[in-house]
Amino acid sequence: CRREMFDKDIVMLQTGVSMMDPNHFLMIMLSRFELYQIFSTPDYGKRFSTENTNKDVVQQNNTLIEEMLYLIIMIVGERFSPGIGQVSATDEIKREIIHQLSIRPMAHSELVKALPEDENRETGMESVIEEVACFKKPGLTGRGLYELKPECARNFNLYFYHFSRAEQSKAEEAQRKLKRQNREDTALPPPALPPFCPLFASLVNILQSDVMLCIMGTILQWAVEHNGYAWSESMLQRVLHLLGMALQEEKQHLENLSDENVVTFTFTQKISRPGEAPNNSPSILAMLETLQNAPHLEVHKDMIRWILKTFNAIKKLRESSSTSPVAETEGNIMEESSRDKDKAERKRKAEIARLRREKIMAQMSEMQRHFINENKELFQQTLEELDTSTSRAHENSPVISDAKLTALGPEQTRVAEHRQVVMCILCQEEQEVKVDSRAMVLAAFIQRSTVLSKNRNKIITDPEKYDPLFMHPDLSCGTHTGSCGHIMHAHCWQRYFDAVQAKEQRRQQRLRVHTSYDVENGEFLCPLCECLSNTVIPLLPPPRVLFNRLDFSGQPNLAQWVKTVSQQIKALYLLRDEDCASTSGNSEKMDQLQLPEGFRPDFKPKNPYSESIKEMLTTFGTATYKVGLKVHPNEEDPRVPIMCWGSCAYTIQTIERILADEDKPLFGHLPCRQDDCLTSLTRFAAAHWTVSSLSAIQGHFCTLLASLVPNEKNGNLPCILDIDMFHLLVSLVLSFPAIHCQDFSGVSLGTGDLHLFHLVTMAHIVQILLTSSTEENGMDQENANSEEEVAVLTLYKFLCQCTGSALKEVSSGWHLWRNLKAGIMPFLRCSALFFHYLNGVPAPPEIQVNGANQFEHLCSYLSLPNNLTCLFQENSEILNTLIER
């Protein structure tokens, strides 16, 4: 009953007080206890000592004051509940045992009966009893007793909230007797307490609030004046206990002081200040020194001496930590406050000026970049130096003098590694982006989007069981990622976000202030531009540099590569079946299977990233999964990498559509924030497999590839017309490293990228031809005999044979070729963006401006023949296998 009623009442009070101003709360307390008039009357003590007042009224007031002080002690001091203080459940049990044994040694049965039980009717005593007590073996009485260990006595709290009045008296008497036996002071100071959890950290400010200082000062003044019935020794004892709690709190703050933190708990300074006019009452410190020598307070002298001793220790601690002296005159304090305000104002103006300079420099840098792009032949000797500058925008500046720029394949352009140095907007520290450094992150916002949807009526009925591996071409709902482009250290962002959460959770509910963001859903405003965000994207160096090599000599063609990868997949399936079933049959199959040369399915690659970066990879991946599927976070779910790849693909598709609708060129007109977002998002998606389950990624790749190259394990797959090919391309390319990392045959990762791209492109061509409108008109005969038209017509007729004449016969290839070029352009544009950000190859000038022959320039950049049907002619060996799908 106590756990369910009394304890939870205290927690409820602590929760409410943590969201209130301490002075406001104490004023409410004075009002509820009907004590406001007493503490607002300057001569209350003198009046009640001289007037013939009813003693019952005075005694009632004293009792109310004692109860109010006891309640404050509980609110500030009871922090041993997990979630309130930074403690564990075992710490809570230890404390209960310590206070029960502080009363007297107890037998096992007595102690168990005195301890609270959990929901399983267990106390948990057995797991911790040996840490706090020693067992005294039974003597003549036949009862063994647990006795409190001497070193645990310092954790005794006279006002432990589970004590009854009788238990408190017995415990106090027992502890004082023990101290006298050990020839120690009989003071029972409050113990050092664990820190509050961040949400409740503001509770300690009650001790140094103006109203609390007034209450304590008033009671001490009554004791100094020795005004008869106006105060009680129990009341004074509680005030001394509160003073001790405040001093312990300040001492802990100073001992845990770090360079990044500023001590805001300055209780010693406040009790050193005298009262203000017209009363001009002495300071609390001065009154304590007076009471130290008062003959009528002999029983409290040890406690007062302990308080003064602790005060002096804190004073020395402050001086040693180069903080301001404790005792200052009022004039000096006001002067210091004025100087602090001036300093803060100067700092604010300097910050505004710095931000203005940075904005101007960013504009100048952007203008320089455009000028260099337009006049690149004049700057060939200085480009490499410019590329090492701190501006991220320079990464897109062409540093290659080759006439032809190619994003992938045997002719992929070699790109010099760029040193990327960025600045944190929170701490202003510069840092180079490296795999082994602390994580740097971009503020980002993830959201479900239907902007490209062709079927808005489709909904996911059961997100927990939904498989997002294959995106339907109607793009009914995607996951879009945007960013304002502002960079922070991961730990700086975490500290900022924790502060935002704490601030919002402490906000007074009665104000009913509606913010523009939802902290409970992880939303926050960018610290610099206040753009809405709900996660962060880690900044990474180009991921393909870590795993790729550009030596394409002796690389297999598409047919050979498909055969090799199919064998690797078959080996992985057999190995997985063997692990699951542990049967000899599969072992025999594995022995019979000829593994491709250099393939080691048992090899586990080492993650190249630092712990900080790995944590941020997991954080952003989990956020994408949570928002995209509208489910609870679960970083172990195998669908997490799928959602990351899908967000990368969908974001690229939306930006490509925006540029197309606004008739802007594919490259050259992206704002810096979108350029930074796509760079970081693509690199993240390419690196996420390193923090995921290797077997899960391999399973995804095998299933994805089976949609193009059938295998015996994956039979129930969507029709080729029900797959969005760009999503398929991104997922295949980004999951392939999980297979390639176990391949030591010398085949380049870039070779896999090229063959996967060609496979998906061929599948997309089949998609377009199967769904093309074939109306003919008189214009068909103008260039009816061009090479492309003849080839596409031949391919179309072959498809007609494979589909059993389900397609309409066409006599001319003009319409087919026109439809094919128009239908595949969005795919090629998206692919160009994807491989540009994946491999870092600059875009050729021809596709940075609007102009003719965009199709040919894109094909050249992507290692495609201008006549796309040549892909089928060059790979006729596997054509029938591909057409089966």
PDB file of C-alpha atoms in Angstrom, residues 591-745:
ATOM      1  CA  ASP A 591      31.653 -30.129 -50.687  1.00  0.00           C
ATOM      2  CA  GLN A 592      30.246 -30.959 -54.099  1.00  0.00           C
ATOM      3  CA  LEU A 593      29.575 -27.316 -54.922  1.00  0.00           C
ATOM      4  CA  GLN A 594      32.516 -25.697 -56.665  1.00  0.00           C
ATOM      5  CA  LEU A 595      32.901 -22.335 -54.984  1.00  0.00           C
ATOM      6  CA  PRO A 596      33.964 -19.509 -57.275  1.00  0.00           C
ATOM      7  CA  GLU A 597      37.663 -18.807 -57.017  1.00  0.00           C
ATOM      8  CA  GLY A 598      38.486 -16.592 -54.051  1.00  0.00           C
ATOM      9  CA  PHE A 599      34.999 -16.670 -52.507  1.00  0.00           C
ATOM     10  CA  ARG A 600      35.095 -17.070 -48.705  1.00  0.00           C
ATOM     11  CA  PRO A 601      31.530 -17.157 -47.334  1.00  0.00           C
ATOM     12  CA  ASP A 602      32.827 -17.532 -43.763  1.00  0.00           C
ATOM     13  CA  PHE A 603      34.773 -14.238 -43.831  1.00  0.00           C
ATOM     14  CA  LYS A 604      33.466 -11.434 -41.587  1.00  0.00           C
ATOM     15  CA  PRO A 605      34.624  -7.963 -42.701  1.00  0.00           C
ATOM     16  CA  LYS A 606      35.886  -5.442 -40.162  1.00  0.00           C
ATOM     17  CA  ASN A 607      33.845  -2.270 -39.759  1.00  0.00           C
ATOM     18  CA  PRO A 608      36.122   0.670 -40.727  1.00  0.00           C
ATOM     19  CA  TYR A 609      34.119   3.354 -38.923  1.00  0.00           C
ATOM     20  CA  SER A 610      34.649   4.779 -35.437  1.00  0.00           C
ATOM     21  CA  GLU A 611      32.219   3.937 -32.638  1.00  0.00           C
ATOM     22  CA  SER A 612      30.771   7.451 -32.814  1.00  0.00           C
ATOM     23  CA  ILE A 613      30.039   7.146 -36.540  1.00  0.00           C
ATOM     24  CA  LYS A 614      28.604   3.633 -36.129  1.00  0.00           C
ATOM     25  CA  GLU A 615      26.250   4.954 -33.475  1.00  0.00           C
ATOM     26  CA  MET A 616      25.029   7.718 -35.798  1.00  0.00           C
ATOM     27  CA  LEU A 617      24.604   5.249 -38.682  1.00  0.00           C
ATOM     28  CA  THR A 618      22.338   3.224 -36.421  1.00  0.00           C
ATOM     29  CA  THR A 619      20.512   6.332 -35.157  1.00  0.00           C
ATOM     30  CA  PHE A 620      19.587   7.652 -38.603  1.00  0.00           C
ATOM     31  CA  GLY A 621      18.761   4.188 -39.931  1.00  0.00           C
ATOM     32  CA  THR A 622      16.403   3.513 -37.033  1.00  0.00           C
ATOM     33  CA  ALA A 623      14.743   6.927 -37.467  1.00  0.00           C
ATOM     34  CA  THR A 624      14.126   6.220 -41.175  1.00  0.00           C
ATOM     35  CA  TYR A 625      12.620   2.844 -40.297  1.00  0.00           C
ATOM     36  CA  LYS A 626      10.402   4.300 -37.551  1.00  0.00           C
ATOM     37  CA  VAL A 627       9.013   7.154 -39.676  1.00  0.00           C
ATOM     38  CA  GLY A 628       8.801   5.238 -42.953  1.00  0.00           C
ATOM     39  CA  LEU A 629       6.813   2.323 -41.545  1.00  0.00           C
ATOM     40  CA  LYS A 630       5.121   4.159 -38.632  1.00  0.00           C
ATOM     41  CA  VAL A 631       6.335   1.547 -36.157  1.00  0.00           C
ATOM     42  CA  HIS A 632       8.294   1.588 -32.920  1.00  0.00           C
ATOM     43  CA  PRO A 633      12.102   1.842 -33.262  1.00  0.00           C
ATOM     44  CA  ASN A 634      13.887  -1.497 -33.609  1.00  0.00           C
ATOM     45  CA  GLU A 635      17.441  -1.300 -34.889  1.00  0.00           C
ATOM     46  CA  GLU A 636      17.616  -5.113 -35.174  1.00  0.00           C
ATOM     47  CA  ASP A 637      14.730  -5.336 -37.673  1.00  0.00           C
ATOM     48  CA  PRO A 638      16.073  -6.565 -41.061  1.00  0.00           C
ATOM     49  CA  ARG A 639      13.825  -3.993 -42.765  1.00  0.00           C
ATOM     50  CA  VAL A 640      15.936  -1.091 -41.452  1.00  0.00           C
ATOM     51  CA  PRO A 641      18.497  -1.153 -44.330  1.00  0.00           C
ATOM     52  CA  ILE A 642      15.669  -1.554 -46.865  1.00  0.00           C
ATOM     53  CA  MET A 643      14.023   1.641 -45.598  1.00  0.00           C
ATOM     54  CA  CYS A 644      17.382   3.452 -45.754  1.00  0.00           C
ATOM     55  CA  TRP A 645      17.923   2.463 -49.392  1.00  0.00           C
ATOM     56  CA  GLY A 646      14.318   3.354 -50.175  1.00  0.00           C
ATOM     57  CA  SER A 647      14.658   6.817 -48.631  1.00  0.00           C
ATOM     58  CA  CYS A 648      17.802   7.453 -50.685  1.00  0.00           C
ATOM     59  CA  ALA A 649      16.072   6.381 -53.918  1.00  0.00           C
ATOM     60  CA  TYR A 650      12.830   8.258 -53.217  1.00  0.00           C
ATOM     61  CA  THR A 651      14.620  11.492 -52.269  1.00  0.00           C
ATOM     62  CA  ILE A 652      16.645  11.395 -55.499  1.00  0.00           C
ATOM     63  CA  GLN A 653      13.461  10.768 -57.503  1.00  0.00           C
ATOM     64  CA  THR A 654      11.665  13.747 -55.939  1.00  0.00           C
ATOM     65  CA  ILE A 655      14.577  16.111 -56.618  1.00  0.00           C
ATOM     66  CA  GLU A 656      14.845  14.869 -60.205  1.00  0.00           C
ATOM     67  CA  ARG A 657      11.113  15.516 -60.723  1.00  0.00           C
ATOM     68  CA  ILE A 658      11.397  19.017 -59.224  1.00  0.00           C
ATOM     69  CA  LEU A 659      14.258  19.884 -61.578  1.00  0.00           C
ATOM     70  CA  ALA A 660      12.375  18.430 -64.558  1.00  0.00           C
ATOM     71  CA  ASP A 661       9.122  20.256 -63.731  1.00  0.00           C
ATOM     72  CA  GLU A 662      10.985  23.547 -63.314  1.00  0.00           C
ATOM     73  CA  ASP A 663      12.878  22.896 -66.575  1.00  0.00           C
ATOM     74  CA  LYS A 664      16.232  23.130 -64.811  1.00  0.00           C
ATOM     75  CA  PRO A 665      19.351  21.154 -65.732  1.00  0.00           C
ATOM     76  CA  LEU A 666      20.133  18.052 -63.713  1.00  0.00           C
ATOM     77  CA  PHE A 667      23.348  19.456 -62.224  1.00  0.00           C
ATOM     78  CA  GLY A 668      24.463  22.974 -61.434  1.00  0.00           C
ATOM     79  CA  HIS A 669      21.235  24.423 -60.014  1.00  0.00           C
ATOM     80  CA  LEU A 670      20.799  22.433 -56.817  1.00  0.00           C
ATOM     81  CA  PRO A 671      20.877  24.580 -53.659  1.00  0.00           C
ATOM     82  CA  CYS A 672      23.812  23.802 -51.374  1.00  0.00           C
ATOM     83  CA  ARG A 673      21.533  22.321 -48.714  1.00  0.00           C
ATOM     84  CA  GLN A 674      20.023  19.833 -51.200  1.00  0.00           C
ATOM     85  CA  ASP A 675      23.459  19.023 -52.585  1.00  0.00           C
ATOM     86  CA  ASP A 676      24.775  18.376 -49.070  1.00  0.00           C
ATOM     87  CA  CYS A 677      21.683  16.343 -48.214  1.00  0.00           C
ATOM     88  CA  LEU A 678      22.005  14.081 -51.270  1.00  0.00           C
ATOM     89  CA  THR A 679      25.742  13.647 -50.709  1.00  0.00           C
ATOM     90  CA  SER A 680      25.308  12.662 -47.077  1.00  0.00           C
ATOM     91  CA  LEU A 681      22.187  10.553 -47.683  1.00  0.00           C
ATOM     92  CA  THR A 682      23.775   8.536 -50.505  1.00  0.00           C
ATOM     93  CA  ARG A 683      26.986   7.972 -48.561  1.00  0.00           C
ATOM     94  CA  PHE A 684      24.999   6.966 -45.499  1.00  0.00           C
ATOM     95  CA  ALA A 685      22.869   4.496 -47.478  1.00  0.00           C
ATOM     96  CA  ALA A 686      26.041   3.024 -48.998  1.00  0.00           C
ATOM     97  CA  ALA A 687      27.652   2.604 -45.566  1.00  0.00           C
ATOM     98  CA  HIS A 688      24.665   1.373 -43.556  1.00  0.00           C
ATOM     99  CA  TRP A 689      25.297  -2.270 -44.401  1.00  0.00           C
ATOM    100  CA  THR A 690      28.394  -2.118 -42.170  1.00  0.00           C
ATOM    101  CA  VAL A 691      26.214  -1.769 -39.041  1.00  0.00           C
ATOM    102  CA  SER A 692      23.546  -4.252 -40.149  1.00  0.00           C
ATOM    103  CA  SER A 693      23.427  -8.024 -40.031  1.00  0.00           C
ATOM    104  CA  LEU A 694      25.632  -9.301 -42.873  1.00  0.00           C
ATOM    105  CA  SER A 695      23.418 -12.330 -43.471  1.00  0.00           C
ATOM    106  CA  ALA A 696      20.301 -10.121 -43.623  1.00  0.00           C
ATOM    107  CA  ILE A 697      21.883  -7.823 -46.240  1.00  0.00           C
ATOM    108  CA  GLN A 698      23.029 -10.825 -48.255  1.00  0.00           C
ATOM    109  CA  GLY A 699      19.507 -12.235 -48.090  1.00  0.00           C
ATOM    110  CA  HIS A 700      18.073  -8.952 -49.370  1.00  0.00           C
ATOM    111  CA  PHE A 701      20.543  -8.903 -52.280  1.00  0.00           C
ATOM    112  CA  CYS A 702      19.757 -12.493 -53.240  1.00  0.00           C
ATOM    113  CA  THR A 703      16.016 -11.787 -53.284  1.00  0.00           C
ATOM    114  CA  LEU A 704      16.456  -8.532 -55.202  1.00  0.00           C
ATOM    115  CA  LEU A 705      18.687 -10.132 -57.834  1.00  0.00           C
ATOM    116  CA  ALA A 706      16.241 -13.027 -58.208  1.00  0.00           C
ATOM    117  CA  SER A 707      13.728 -10.538 -59.625  1.00  0.00           C
ATOM    118  CA  LEU A 708      16.094 -10.227 -62.625  1.00  0.00           C
ATOM    119  CA  VAL A 709      18.031 -13.516 -62.590  1.00  0.00           C
ATOM    120  CA  PRO A 710      15.761 -16.351 -61.369  1.00  0.00           C
ATOM    121  CA  ASN A 711      17.043 -18.916 -58.875  1.00  0.00           C
ATOM    122  CA  GLU A 712      15.498 -21.988 -57.293  1.00  0.00           C
ATOM    123  CA  LYS A 713      15.218 -20.460 -53.811  1.00  0.00           C
ATOM    124  CA  ASN A 714      13.183 -17.356 -54.604  1.00  0.00           C
ATOM    125  CA  GLY A 715       9.987 -18.250 -56.402  1.00  0.00           C
ATOM    126  CA  ASN A 716       7.268 -15.970 -55.059  1.00  0.00           C
ATOM    127  CA  LEU A 717       8.462 -12.626 -56.434  1.00  0.00           C
ATOM    128  CA  PRO A 718       6.536  -9.681 -57.918  1.00  0.00           C
ATOM    129  CA  CYS A 719       6.078  -9.364 -61.656  1.00  0.00           C
ATOM    130  CA  ILE A 720       8.686  -7.250 -63.440  1.00  0.00           C
ATOM    131  CA  LEU A 721       5.931  -4.718 -64.190  1.00  0.00           C
ATOM    132  CA  ASP A 722       5.268  -4.309 -60.447  1.00  0.00           C
ATOM    133  CA  ILE A 723       8.784  -3.171 -59.529  1.00  0.00           C
ATOM    134  CA  ASP A 724      10.114   0.384 -59.549  1.00  0.00           C
ATOM    135  CA  MET A 725      13.437  -0.061 -61.314  1.00  0.00           C
ATOM    136  CA  PHE A 726      15.289   2.856 -59.738  1.00  0.00           C
ATOM    137  CA  HIS A 727      14.501   1.631 -56.225  1.00  0.00           C
ATOM    138  CA  LEU A 728      15.643  -1.819 -57.360  1.00  0.00           C
ATOM    139  CA  LEU A 729      18.899  -0.379 -58.742  1.00  0.00           C
ATOM    140  CA  VAL A 730      19.716   1.541 -55.555  1.00  0.00           C
ATOM    141  CA  SER A 731      18.954  -1.445 -53.325  1.00  0.00           C
ATOM    142  CA  LEU A 732      21.013  -3.836 -55.459  1.00  0.00           C
ATOM    143  CA  VAL A 733      24.043  -1.551 -55.716  1.00  0.00           C
ATOM    144  CA  LEU A 734      24.030  -0.681 -52.002  1.00  0.00           C
ATOM    145  CA  SER A 735      23.541  -4.273 -50.797  1.00  0.00           C
ATOM    146  CA  PHE A 736      26.078  -5.832 -53.186  1.00  0.00           C
ATOM    147  CA  PRO A 737      29.116  -4.979 -50.961  1.00  0.00           C
ATOM    148  CA  ALA A 738      27.804  -7.543 -48.444  1.00  0.00           C
ATOM    149  CA  ILE A 739      28.482 -10.229 -51.092  1.00  0.00           C
ATOM    150  CA  HIS A 740      31.573  -8.616 -52.584  1.00  0.00           C
ATOM    151  CA  CYS A 741      33.360  -8.295 -49.217  1.00  0.00           C
ATOM    152  CA  GLN A 742      33.728 -12.102 -49.187  1.00  0.00           C
ATOM    153  CA  ASP A 743      35.051 -12.226 -52.766  1.00  0.00           C
ATOM    154  CA  PHE A 744      38.863 -12.265 -52.934  1.00  0.00           C
ATOM    155  CA  SER A 745      39.106 -13.172 -56.621  1.00  0.00           C
TER     156      SER A 745
END
